[in-house]
XYZ file of C-alpha atoms in Angstrom:
721
model
C 8.867 -96.666 -23.322
C 12.570 -96.042 -22.623
C 14.960 -98.924 -22.927
C 17.910 -98.915 -20.547
C 20.998 -101.113 -20.338
C 23.262 -102.100 -17.478
C 26.522 -100.284 -17.013
C 25.313 -96.923 -18.217
C 24.195 -97.821 -21.739
C 26.245 -98.170 -24.916
C 28.931 -95.713 -23.915
C 29.746 -97.120 -20.449
C 31.705 -100.181 -19.339
C 34.645 -101.870 -20.991
C 34.845 -101.252 -24.754
C 36.742 -104.475 -25.291
C 33.890 -106.577 -23.922
C 31.107 -104.732 -25.788
C 31.475 -106.434 -29.202
C 31.539 -109.895 -27.662
C 28.353 -109.263 -25.675
C 26.386 -107.628 -28.513
C 24.610 -108.972 -31.585
C 24.838 -107.135 -34.950
C 21.090 -107.628 -35.484
C 20.289 -105.946 -32.157
C 22.239 -102.771 -32.769
C 23.561 -101.329 -29.564
C 21.381 -103.672 -27.345
C 22.793 -106.807 -25.805
C 20.967 -110.164 -25.453
C 20.758 -109.660 -21.724
C 18.892 -106.447 -22.291
C 16.297 -108.185 -24.498
C 15.610 -111.135 -22.195
C 12.117 -111.483 -20.683
C 12.485 -111.460 -16.960
C 9.667 -113.262 -15.117
C 8.974 -112.381 -11.496
C 10.314 -114.796 -8.941
C 7.655 -116.754 -7.077
C 7.625 -115.385 -3.593
C 6.724 -117.497 -0.628
C 3.902 -116.135 1.472
C 5.004 -116.140 5.060
C 2.163 -114.262 6.675
C -1.285 -115.553 5.672
C -3.301 -113.310 7.923
C -5.581 -110.811 6.150
C -4.063 -107.421 5.425
C -5.400 -104.484 7.415
C -6.435 -102.708 4.197
C -8.412 -104.947 1.815
C -8.579 -104.375 -1.950
C -11.572 -105.369 -4.080
C -11.688 -106.914 -7.522
C -13.237 -103.701 -8.820
C -10.192 -101.690 -7.662
C -7.834 -104.170 -9.330
C -9.698 -103.888 -12.643
C -9.814 -100.091 -12.447
C -6.080 -99.884 -11.796
C -5.344 -102.217 -14.712
C -7.525 -100.044 -16.964
C -5.766 -96.865 -15.895
C -2.314 -98.331 -16.542
C -3.133 -99.544 -20.065
C -1.084 -97.925 -22.811
C -2.994 -95.839 -25.365
C -4.113 -97.572 -28.583
C -1.730 -97.223 -31.481
C -3.546 -95.405 -34.259
C -2.242 -94.890 -37.742
C -1.248 -91.361 -38.571
C -3.707 -89.156 -40.434
C -2.804 -88.588 -44.029
C -3.182 -85.075 -45.317
C -3.925 -84.747 -49.008
C -2.810 -81.407 -50.405
C -3.482 -81.651 -54.178
C -5.556 -83.545 -56.746
C -2.662 -85.762 -57.706
C -2.393 -87.176 -54.164
C -6.172 -87.568 -54.038
C -6.162 -89.573 -57.262
C -3.413 -91.814 -55.927
C -5.316 -92.327 -52.667
C -8.546 -93.223 -54.474
C -6.718 -95.554 -56.813
C -5.061 -97.311 -53.902
C -8.333 -97.685 -51.918
C -10.277 -98.942 -54.933
C -7.565 -101.493 -55.549
C -7.832 -102.639 -51.933
C -11.632 -102.950 -52.166
C -11.428 -104.814 -55.438
C -8.905 -107.218 -53.946
C -11.236 -107.848 -50.999
C -14.202 -108.457 -53.328
C -12.197 -110.899 -55.400
C -11.347 -112.826 -52.249
C -14.845 -112.782 -50.673
C -17.177 -112.199 -53.572
C -20.235 -113.524 -51.680
C -19.753 -111.209 -48.669
C -22.484 -108.543 -48.765
C -20.751 -106.458 -46.083
C -17.651 -106.124 -48.302
C -19.782 -104.780 -51.181
C -21.639 -102.404 -48.852
C -18.373 -101.021 -47.426
C -17.084 -100.460 -50.949
C -20.289 -98.669 -51.977
C -20.343 -96.510 -48.850
C -16.728 -95.467 -49.461
C -17.633 -94.406 -52.994
C -20.616 -92.536 -51.534
C -18.276 -90.722 -49.149
C -16.161 -89.743 -52.152
C -19.368 -88.298 -53.679
C -18.944 -90.568 -56.659
C -22.586 -91.710 -56.775
C -22.317 -93.312 -60.173
C -19.501 -95.574 -58.973
C -21.431 -96.363 -55.744
C -24.510 -97.257 -57.804
C -22.325 -99.423 -60.003
C -20.959 -101.259 -56.945
C -24.515 -101.949 -55.697
C -25.545 -103.245 -59.100
C -22.504 -105.519 -59.249
C -23.388 -106.749 -55.724
C -26.977 -107.522 -56.821
C -25.613 -109.736 -59.567
C -24.001 -111.821 -56.811
C -26.635 -111.705 -53.993
C -29.942 -110.527 -55.410
C -31.879 -112.735 -52.911
C -30.453 -110.884 -49.905
C -33.080 -108.308 -48.918
C -30.617 -106.406 -46.688
C -28.605 -105.519 -49.824
C -31.739 -104.073 -51.438
C -32.431 -102.096 -48.272
C -28.902 -100.629 -48.251
C -29.132 -99.792 -51.952
C -32.502 -98.039 -51.581
C -31.422 -96.193 -48.452
C -28.328 -94.969 -50.360
C -30.564 -93.487 -53.081
C -32.905 -91.963 -50.513
C -30.087 -90.412 -48.464
C -28.778 -88.647 -51.485
C -32.305 -87.613 -52.664
C -32.356 -89.702 -55.815
C -36.110 -90.323 -55.466
C -36.733 -91.863 -58.864
C -33.704 -94.089 -58.492
C -34.992 -95.137 -55.057
C -38.444 -95.903 -56.515
C -36.795 -97.964 -59.198
C -34.839 -99.920 -56.580
C -37.956 -100.493 -54.425
C -39.973 -101.640 -57.434
C -37.320 -104.129 -58.395
C -36.974 -105.319 -54.759
C -40.698 -105.909 -54.084
C -41.107 -107.556 -57.481
C -38.247 -109.942 -56.801
C -38.927 -110.516 -53.053
C -42.677 -109.913 -52.496
C -42.798 -111.997 -49.285
C -40.358 -109.757 -47.412
C -42.618 -107.355 -45.515
C -39.789 -105.007 -44.590
C -39.282 -104.003 -48.226
C -42.963 -103.053 -48.547
C -42.919 -101.120 -45.274
C -39.829 -99.132 -46.288
C -41.219 -98.413 -49.754
C -44.526 -97.139 -48.330
C -42.735 -95.139 -45.666
C -40.685 -93.357 -48.353
C -43.794 -92.460 -50.334
C -45.477 -91.144 -47.186
C -42.454 -89.015 -46.340
C -42.591 -87.574 -49.835
C -46.331 -86.879 -49.376
C -47.258 -89.144 -52.290
C -50.339 -90.678 -50.604
C -51.720 -92.008 -53.871
C -48.432 -93.740 -54.629
C -48.349 -95.230 -51.142
C -51.939 -96.495 -51.572
C -50.951 -98.005 -54.903
C -48.019 -99.794 -53.246
C -50.389 -101.102 -50.547
C -52.725 -102.452 -53.213
C -49.813 -104.205 -54.912
C -48.864 -105.676 -51.559
C -52.397 -106.830 -50.701
C -52.520 -108.695 -54.011
C -49.878 -111.027 -52.564
C -52.180 -111.859 -49.584
C -49.909 -110.876 -46.684
C -50.533 -111.719 -43.034
C -52.674 -109.718 -40.627
C -49.899 -107.199 -39.877
C -49.883 -106.005 -43.503
C -53.648 -105.508 -43.566
C -53.557 -103.694 -40.214
C -50.862 -101.325 -41.479
C -52.959 -100.570 -44.605
C -56.006 -99.804 -42.413
C -53.955 -97.567 -40.118
C -52.574 -95.769 -43.190
C -56.083 -94.925 -44.402
C -57.185 -93.860 -40.934
C -54.209 -91.494 -40.650
C -55.615 -89.603 -43.609
C -59.242 -89.796 -42.421
C -60.408 -92.245 -45.067
C -62.938 -94.157 -42.882
C -64.926 -95.638 -45.756
C -61.757 -96.860 -47.414
C -60.679 -98.418 -44.098
C -64.092 -100.136 -43.769
C -63.752 -101.546 -47.272
C -60.276 -102.817 -46.426
C -61.683 -104.455 -43.278
C -64.250 -106.264 -45.413
C -61.495 -107.589 -47.632
C -59.409 -108.356 -44.568
C -62.030 -110.579 -42.845
C -62.756 -112.288 -46.146
C -59.065 -113.055 -46.610
C -58.464 -114.006 -42.948
C -61.767 -115.298 -41.483
C -60.548 -115.660 -37.916
C -62.076 -114.552 -34.602
C -59.342 -111.971 -33.944
C -59.866 -110.246 -37.327
C -63.631 -109.995 -36.816
C -63.127 -108.710 -33.272
C -60.739 -106.029 -34.584
C -63.277 -105.047 -37.262
C -66.075 -104.819 -34.670
C -63.934 -102.703 -32.353
C -63.196 -100.391 -35.290
C -66.927 -99.858 -35.831
C -67.578 -99.527 -32.104
C -64.899 -96.825 -31.773
C -66.768 -94.762 -34.378
C -70.114 -95.245 -32.640
C -71.508 -97.644 -35.253
C -73.134 -100.074 -32.787
C -75.408 -101.770 -35.330
C -72.549 -102.249 -37.755
C -70.419 -103.765 -34.985
C -73.288 -106.116 -33.985
C -73.685 -107.246 -37.591
C -69.968 -107.975 -37.754
C -70.203 -110.118 -34.606
C -73.271 -111.919 -35.916
C -71.526 -112.712 -39.202
C -68.562 -114.020 -37.282
C -70.753 -116.160 -34.988
C -72.501 -117.760 -37.975
C -69.265 -118.327 -39.845
C -66.904 -119.363 -37.031
C -69.142 -121.217 -34.574
C -67.077 -124.383 -35.027
C -63.678 -122.704 -35.075
C -61.017 -123.675 -32.535
C -60.925 -120.117 -31.129
C -64.699 -119.599 -31.202
C -64.656 -119.191 -27.416
C -62.724 -115.903 -27.776
C -65.221 -114.612 -30.336
C -68.284 -115.399 -28.206
C -66.727 -113.855 -25.103
C -65.935 -110.651 -27.042
C -69.462 -110.590 -28.526
C -71.053 -111.004 -25.084
C -68.834 -108.300 -23.571
C -69.788 -105.990 -26.443
C -73.490 -106.477 -25.672
C -72.700 -105.988 -22.002
C -71.142 -102.585 -22.750
C -74.217 -101.711 -24.790
C -76.426 -102.530 -21.750
C -78.063 -105.401 -23.636
C -78.058 -107.895 -20.754
C -80.534 -110.358 -22.281
C -78.628 -110.388 -25.560
C -75.400 -111.091 -23.698
C -77.046 -113.934 -21.728
C -78.417 -115.441 -24.932
C -74.965 -115.269 -26.531
C -73.376 -117.013 -23.537
C -75.964 -119.817 -23.587
C -75.668 -120.213 -27.346
C -71.896 -120.409 -27.020
C -72.054 -122.969 -24.201
C -74.191 -125.181 -26.428
C -71.887 -124.905 -29.430
C -68.347 -124.709 -28.074
C -66.800 -128.087 -27.109
C -66.579 -128.508 -23.354
C -62.848 -129.068 -23.469
C -62.271 -125.522 -24.772
C -64.981 -123.655 -22.854
C -63.310 -123.113 -19.498
C -62.830 -119.367 -19.967
C -66.356 -119.087 -21.351
C -67.832 -120.664 -18.213
C -65.806 -118.378 -15.994
C -66.980 -115.282 -17.862
C -70.593 -116.460 -17.832
C -70.491 -117.051 -14.084
C -69.049 -113.571 -13.488
C -71.724 -112.112 -15.788
C -74.567 -113.809 -13.911
C -73.167 -112.702 -10.561
C -73.196 -109.117 -11.813
C -76.448 -108.950 -13.798
C -78.415 -112.141 -13.070
C -80.804 -113.298 -10.391
C -80.605 -116.402 -8.254
C -81.789 -118.696 -11.043
C -79.271 -117.276 -13.466
C -76.429 -117.777 -11.010
C -77.563 -121.359 -10.422
C -77.642 -121.957 -14.173
C -74.110 -120.636 -14.467
C -72.935 -122.889 -11.637
C -74.662 -125.832 -13.298
C -72.853 -124.959 -16.501
C -69.538 -125.029 -14.708
C -70.308 -128.410 -13.141
C -71.457 -129.627 -16.551
C -68.081 -128.645 -17.928
C -66.345 -130.677 -15.199
C -68.468 -133.760 -15.891
C -67.852 -133.441 -19.630
C -64.143 -133.399 -18.972
C -64.391 -136.516 -16.776
C -66.446 -138.570 -19.242
C -64.205 -137.444 -22.087
C -61.143 -138.778 -20.285
C -62.802 -142.079 -19.300
C -66.114 -142.869 -21.070
C -66.454 -146.165 -19.149
C -66.544 -144.423 -15.763
C -70.268 -144.944 -15.183
C -70.232 -143.146 -11.828
C -69.350 -139.914 -13.656
C -72.238 -140.532 -16.052
C -74.616 -141.018 -13.098
C -73.481 -137.726 -11.555
C -73.810 -135.967 -14.893
C -77.337 -137.348 -15.427
C -78.349 -136.362 -11.906
C -77.156 -132.828 -12.606
C -79.171 -132.607 -15.828
C -82.268 -134.029 -14.143
C -82.027 -131.326 -11.494
C -82.099 -128.724 -14.293
C -85.049 -130.406 -16.030
C -84.230 -129.986 -19.727
C -85.702 -133.129 -21.318
C -83.743 -132.942 -24.548
C -80.452 -132.531 -22.744
C -81.292 -135.314 -20.262
C -82.109 -137.718 -23.081
C -78.955 -136.730 -24.917
C -76.796 -137.509 -21.871
C -78.612 -140.822 -21.335
C -78.066 -141.802 -24.970
C -74.393 -140.897 -24.790
C -73.998 -142.849 -21.545
C -75.644 -146.087 -22.754
C -73.634 -145.973 -25.976
C -70.504 -146.824 -23.932
C -71.054 -150.584 -23.829
C -68.658 -152.543 -21.553
C -65.688 -153.960 -23.480
C -66.086 -157.600 -22.373
C -69.083 -159.900 -22.016
C -68.546 -160.537 -18.333
C -71.236 -159.765 -15.799
C -68.943 -157.872 -13.437
C -68.364 -155.235 -16.126
C -72.103 -154.891 -16.807
C -73.400 -154.678 -13.236
C -72.925 -150.921 -13.029
C -73.731 -150.244 -16.677
C -77.198 -151.863 -16.552
C -78.398 -149.274 -14.038
C -78.001 -146.600 -16.712
C -80.740 -148.379 -18.688
C -82.881 -148.814 -15.580
C -82.643 -145.128 -14.667
C -83.311 -144.166 -18.281
C -86.495 -146.258 -18.389
C -87.702 -144.936 -15.032
C -87.070 -141.360 -16.137
C -89.058 -141.828 -19.344
C -91.930 -143.440 -17.473
C -92.157 -141.319 -14.334
C -90.724 -137.916 -15.243
C -91.121 -137.603 -19.004
C -94.264 -139.836 -19.015
C -93.464 -141.082 -22.489
C -94.842 -144.624 -22.501
C -93.737 -145.611 -26.006
C -90.228 -144.364 -25.419
C -90.083 -146.304 -22.142
C -91.132 -149.486 -23.946
C -88.427 -148.901 -26.566
C -85.801 -148.432 -23.854
C -86.708 -151.765 -22.256
C -86.730 -153.561 -25.610
C -83.355 -152.147 -26.640
C -81.821 -153.045 -23.291
C -83.116 -156.642 -23.438
C -81.808 -156.932 -26.980
C -78.345 -155.692 -25.963
C -77.714 -158.028 -22.994
C -75.933 -161.282 -24.025
C -78.442 -163.638 -22.354
C -76.573 -166.788 -23.415
C -73.646 -165.806 -21.179
C -75.425 -163.916 -18.406
C -78.598 -161.994 -17.767
C -80.218 -159.617 -15.286
C -83.502 -160.754 -13.770
C -84.142 -157.227 -12.553
C -84.515 -155.763 -16.044
C -86.864 -158.570 -17.147
C -89.061 -158.060 -14.099
C -89.088 -154.270 -14.453
C -90.122 -154.533 -18.095
C -92.952 -156.932 -17.166
C -94.103 -154.769 -14.256
C -94.135 -151.745 -16.558
C -96.489 -153.578 -18.936
C -98.690 -154.577 -16.016
C -98.917 -150.937 -14.933
C -100.037 -150.144 -18.474
C -102.680 -152.918 -18.105
C -101.067 -154.888 -20.883
C -101.035 -158.327 -19.264
C -100.376 -160.142 -22.525
C -97.110 -158.264 -23.125
C -96.039 -158.831 -19.527
C -96.599 -162.583 -19.859
C -94.755 -162.556 -23.142
C -91.746 -160.797 -21.575
C -91.609 -163.196 -18.629
C -92.082 -166.186 -20.925
C -89.171 -165.001 -23.070
C -87.098 -164.577 -19.922
C -87.811 -168.160 -18.818
C -87.077 -169.459 -22.296
C -83.884 -167.465 -22.916
C -82.320 -167.051 -19.478
C -84.270 -168.756 -16.643
C -83.526 -167.512 -13.147
C -85.095 -168.138 -9.766
C -86.174 -164.521 -9.308
C -88.056 -164.558 -12.617
C -89.912 -167.766 -11.715
C -90.828 -166.419 -8.275
C -92.143 -163.101 -9.580
C -94.006 -164.680 -12.474
C -95.680 -167.166 -10.123
C -96.491 -164.363 -7.693
C -98.194 -162.387 -10.457
C -100.247 -165.363 -11.654
C -101.141 -166.289 -8.086
C -102.331 -162.750 -7.453
C -104.489 -162.999 -10.568
C -105.863 -166.372 -9.437
C -104.525 -168.402 -12.379
C -103.648 -171.567 -10.443
C -103.195 -173.728 -13.525
C -100.571 -171.287 -14.819
C -98.915 -171.386 -11.402
C -98.754 -175.192 -11.553
C -97.233 -175.008 -15.042
C -94.653 -172.471 -13.892
C -93.752 -174.530 -10.827
C -93.250 -177.578 -13.042
C -90.927 -175.591 -15.329
C -89.169 -174.184 -12.275
C -88.575 -177.694 -10.867
C -87.567 -178.993 -14.274
C -85.003 -176.222 -14.587
C -83.684 -176.628 -11.012
C -84.674 -180.022 -9.504
C -82.371 -179.529 -6.492
C -84.099 -176.310 -5.432
C -86.033 -177.119 -2.265
C -87.702 -173.707 -2.318
C -89.531 -174.581 -5.547
C -90.687 -177.957 -4.193
C -91.874 -176.459 -0.920
C -93.749 -173.573 -2.530
C -95.369 -175.906 -5.044
C -96.535 -178.207 -2.249
C -97.661 -175.201 -0.205
C -99.770 -174.031 -3.151
C -101.504 -177.402 -3.392
C -101.961 -177.518 0.379
C -103.620 -174.072 0.347
C -105.890 -175.305 -2.421
C -106.803 -178.315 -0.201
C -105.224 -180.676 -2.730
C -103.755 -183.014 -0.098
C -102.925 -185.863 -2.433
C -101.204 -183.490 -4.872
C -99.188 -181.923 -2.085
C -98.168 -185.365 -0.734
C -97.126 -186.473 -4.232
C -95.016 -183.347 -4.661
C -93.316 -183.963 -1.319
C -92.637 -187.568 -2.286
C -91.109 -186.517 -5.600
C -89.017 -183.930 -3.803
C -87.492 -186.252 -1.210
C -86.797 -188.797 -3.944
C -84.410 -186.386 -5.678
C -80.755 -187.499 -5.541
C -79.487 -184.020 -4.621
C -81.175 -181.163 -2.761
C -79.782 -177.860 -1.544
C -81.589 -177.845 1.858
C -83.082 -181.324 2.375
C -83.570 -180.859 6.121
C -86.041 -178.020 5.538
C -87.985 -180.074 3.013
C -88.229 -183.120 5.303
C -89.285 -180.903 8.184
C -92.112 -179.366 6.165
C -93.223 -182.767 4.858
C -93.343 -184.130 8.382
C -95.223 -181.083 9.622
C -97.650 -181.469 6.725
C -98.474 -185.077 7.737
C -98.768 -184.087 11.398
C -101.125 -181.223 10.512
C -103.211 -183.718 8.518
C -103.262 -186.009 11.626
C -101.629 -188.766 9.570
C -99.457 -189.964 12.457
C -98.788 -193.314 10.837
C -97.495 -191.639 7.708
C -95.446 -189.274 9.830
C -93.953 -192.212 11.736
C -93.088 -193.929 8.455
C -91.465 -190.714 7.253
C -89.321 -190.550 10.379
C -88.222 -194.139 9.798
C -87.371 -193.366 6.164
C -85.458 -190.298 7.291
C -83.499 -192.382 9.808
C -82.559 -194.718 6.988
C -80.895 -191.746 5.309
C -79.342 -190.009 8.296
C -78.897 -190.766 11.987
C -78.399 -187.168 13.013
C -79.016 -186.265 16.643
C -81.711 -183.714 15.769
C -83.648 -186.352 13.841
C -83.739 -188.647 16.856
C -84.807 -185.836 19.169
C -87.504 -184.658 16.745
C -88.775 -188.224 16.384
C -88.959 -188.611 20.154
C -90.778 -185.269 20.518
C -93.252 -186.390 17.876
C -93.991 -189.638 19.724
C -94.403 -187.777 22.996
C -96.943 -185.326 21.533
C -98.659 -187.391 18.802
C -102.417 -186.804 18.932
C -102.255 -183.985 21.530
C -102.770 -181.183 19.069
C -106.533 -181.514 18.458
C -108.870 -180.122 21.130
C -111.635 -182.614 20.241
C -109.442 -185.651 20.880
C -108.291 -184.174 24.196
C -111.838 -183.519 25.347
C -112.923 -187.047 24.411
C -109.958 -188.606 26.196
C -110.606 -186.560 29.318
C -114.133 -187.928 29.410
C -112.621 -191.353 29.892
C -109.811 -190.825 32.404
C -108.689 -194.454 32.295
C -108.329 -194.359 28.521
C -106.510 -191.055 28.724
C -103.950 -192.418 31.178
C -103.368 -195.416 28.965
C -102.819 -193.124 25.950
C -100.339 -191.045 27.913
C -98.410 -194.094 29.062
C -98.289 -195.373 25.492
C -96.874 -192.046 24.228
C -94.272 -191.983 26.999
C -93.206 -195.535 26.283
C -92.905 -194.822 22.560
C -90.882 -191.647 23.247
C -88.657 -193.544 25.674
C -88.197 -196.314 23.103
C -86.950 -193.785 20.534
C -84.450 -192.375 23.054
C -83.326 -195.929 23.831
C -82.803 -196.692 20.136
C -80.869 -193.474 19.693
C -78.690 -194.171 22.706
C -77.971 -197.747 21.517
C -77.068 -196.389 18.053
C -74.572 -193.877 19.417
C -73.185 -196.463 21.872
C -72.681 -199.282 19.366
C -72.564 -197.843 15.841
C -70.970 -194.440 16.580
C -69.008 -194.707 19.841
C -66.723 -191.862 18.794
C -69.636 -189.389 18.946
C -69.538 -189.073 22.719
C -70.613 -185.454 22.783
C -73.749 -186.223 20.714
C -74.555 -189.137 23.074
C -74.199 -186.814 26.065
C -76.484 -184.237 24.438
C -79.020 -186.980 23.720
C -79.053 -187.974 27.367
C -79.481 -184.342 28.357
C -82.505 -183.985 26.101
C -83.864 -187.313 27.384
C -83.470 -186.130 30.963
C -85.306 -182.871 30.210
C -88.109 -184.830 28.608
C -88.415 -187.149 31.624
C -88.579 -184.117 33.897
C -91.300 -182.522 31.756
C -93.419 -185.701 31.923
C -93.903 -185.257 35.665
C -95.237 -188.319 37.409
C -94.975 -190.412 34.250
C -91.254 -189.688 33.869
C -88.387 -191.762 35.272
C -85.299 -189.620 35.898
C -83.258 -192.463 37.376
C -83.461 -194.309 34.082
C -81.410 -191.564 32.458
C -79.159 -190.685 35.400
C -77.624 -194.140 35.603
C -76.530 -193.739 31.974
C -75.179 -190.218 32.428
C -71.439 -189.780 31.704
C -68.783 -188.079 33.760
C -66.852 -185.132 32.323
C -63.071 -185.325 32.434
C -60.578 -182.685 31.301
C -57.831 -184.115 29.160
C -54.975 -182.891 27.006
C -54.126 -183.855 23.497
C -51.156 -182.832 21.333
C -51.539 -180.338 18.514
C -49.812 -181.726 15.402
C -47.724 -179.395 13.268
C -46.852 -179.483 9.600
C -43.607 -181.401 10.118
C -45.285 -183.940 12.423
C -43.710 -182.784 15.684
C -45.866 -181.849 18.676
C -44.953 -178.624 20.395
C -48.227 -177.780 22.191
C -51.227 -179.359 23.840
C -54.867 -178.357 24.079
C -57.470 -179.215 26.680
C -60.752 -180.880 25.797
C -63.703 -182.382 27.622
C -64.004 -186.143 27.454
C -67.069 -188.119 28.501
C -66.725 -191.415 30.404
C -69.913 -193.471 30.348
C -70.676 -196.153 32.982
C -70.724 -198.987 30.464
C -67.207 -198.027 29.337
C -65.925 -198.207 32.930
C -67.315 -201.710 33.373
C -65.700 -202.947 30.186
C -62.185 -201.461 30.503
C -59.975 -202.324 33.572
C -57.835 -199.219 33.034
C -60.900 -197.086 33.345
C -61.761 -198.876 36.609
C -58.391 -197.883 38.029
C -58.959 -194.297 36.867
C -62.393 -194.376 38.460
C -60.940 -195.536 41.784
C -58.255 -192.849 41.623
C -60.885 -190.260 40.880
C -62.956 -191.348 43.908
C -59.867 -191.305 46.165
C -58.943 -187.805 45.012
C -62.456 -186.603 45.583
C -62.531 -188.146 49.035
C -59.161 -186.580 49.910
C -60.312 -183.210 48.772
C -63.374 -183.571 50.985
C -61.230 -184.458 54.037
C -58.990 -181.433 53.502
C -61.991 -179.188 53.328
C -63.293 -180.576 56.638
């Protein structure tokens, strides 16, 4: 680059001003000439895009083209031995200085050795490598460089010496062994290479080392040696991939039986291995290629039984594809079942307490029909006992036991096993906290089907003693009643009533039993004991049956006394109506009494009048009770009058409708406020109020309302006219 100055350079301008403007250290250049002049920032006036655009690639290319060439040191030409000695002395001194500074740097030693190699001073280069090994003998790259140096310059024995020292010091570095063997192969020393391989195999390398040894033998056609190495290989690394490689080696040479034996050894040895699925798939595909379809199917089924379901997804997929290709309809269905079995196994493995998944799984196995597998799934399902002793957790679980027992009895027809299932289930349920009547009854019914009545009674007796329930009492009584053991039925009813004295069903059924046995006094005593209980769940049903019992026995006096006793307890409207109906129809039920009464018409009329008067007296008592003792029950009083009116109508000539009509109320629509939570009334509702004639006579306000009502009615009639 040319340097120029203003004013024509050093010789131009005023000589008097030159010394003052120059600096002795700059020679003939002035300070102005050496200043760095930065470009002035220009203001962009026009921001519109230029007509010719330039890309970033063009800018970079132009910058590259305008770069100045790299400054390289001049080449030194050595003309005699004296200059060469000086050059070598200077370079060695430089290398030695570098080594002193960075003694641990392997690259510095290698550069030094390579320079000596370029100078053809092999002894010095070897000396540098040896000195480097004293510093970094654990660095395998240094050994590689050293050995490659000896090999490049054809010092074979030296190279062998270096390799021997390297593999002895660093036997776990595979690259050293590979390079050593490669050198021997290049030299054609096959025996030496084999010897190196044997030394290497003694250190138990990984699969890559064994595979390289086998490939080495196969390159020289030593098949038997390769087979022997494979035997050592699978013994050293018993894994599915090593056995598969061994079998493929035999298969490639047409040794089908040898390959099959290899697979069989692997299947026996590695059936429980994590990668056993890969082995079984390869074995089945091998048999498939050999056209041994049945063998392949047997291998798939054996594998599906042994391999855990969580790792058998690929196995199921292969088996399904195999059956679609070689199997019939049944085989394809089996494969599909296997796939569904895998899905259910995955579900129950994730959540063993999901009993719905167990039910689906059991249903699948029952559709296949393998008894051993069905029992295995049942046993696994019932082993998942609910975590808490609360009935809501057991309600779904108990059906596993029920289905298990039904399967053993109906499908497997194993009676002893069914009995054991029932016993184990009854032993497992915590009866002190809760029980299941269904399982007790099913166990007893099973024994009855086996004609073992003693065991059935024992089971039901244990149920009543340990966890009595209404269903158990009912079924036990039903069984004994069917067998005609009435004394046992009486005993069971007594225990039933003792356990639950408020249960009207037990009292009624006990009395019904005695009534069917024509034990009237017993039945009446039972009814009396029942209505004497302080608390009953449905007393109205019990009283109704007791009353009907006395009426059926034509004990009208007892029935009348019962009605009076019932009225002492409750004055319900239905009781009054039922009492009145009874009085109106007492003695009309028997055909003999009716025929005798009709023979004497006068006596019959008197009987009818007496019944009507008694019925009317009951209605009168009821009306007086609601009028005086319960005046607030206006709706019930109105309903009573309605029933009374219907009864008078049904009596025909003996009835007196006017007697009821003069007591009939008048319906009035009224409004009442709806109270809210804060006590304020914001709305009203309509309701029907009943105004009875006796109330109008007593209250003057009601008389005024009555007169207003009549006036309004009269006015409405005039408007209509």
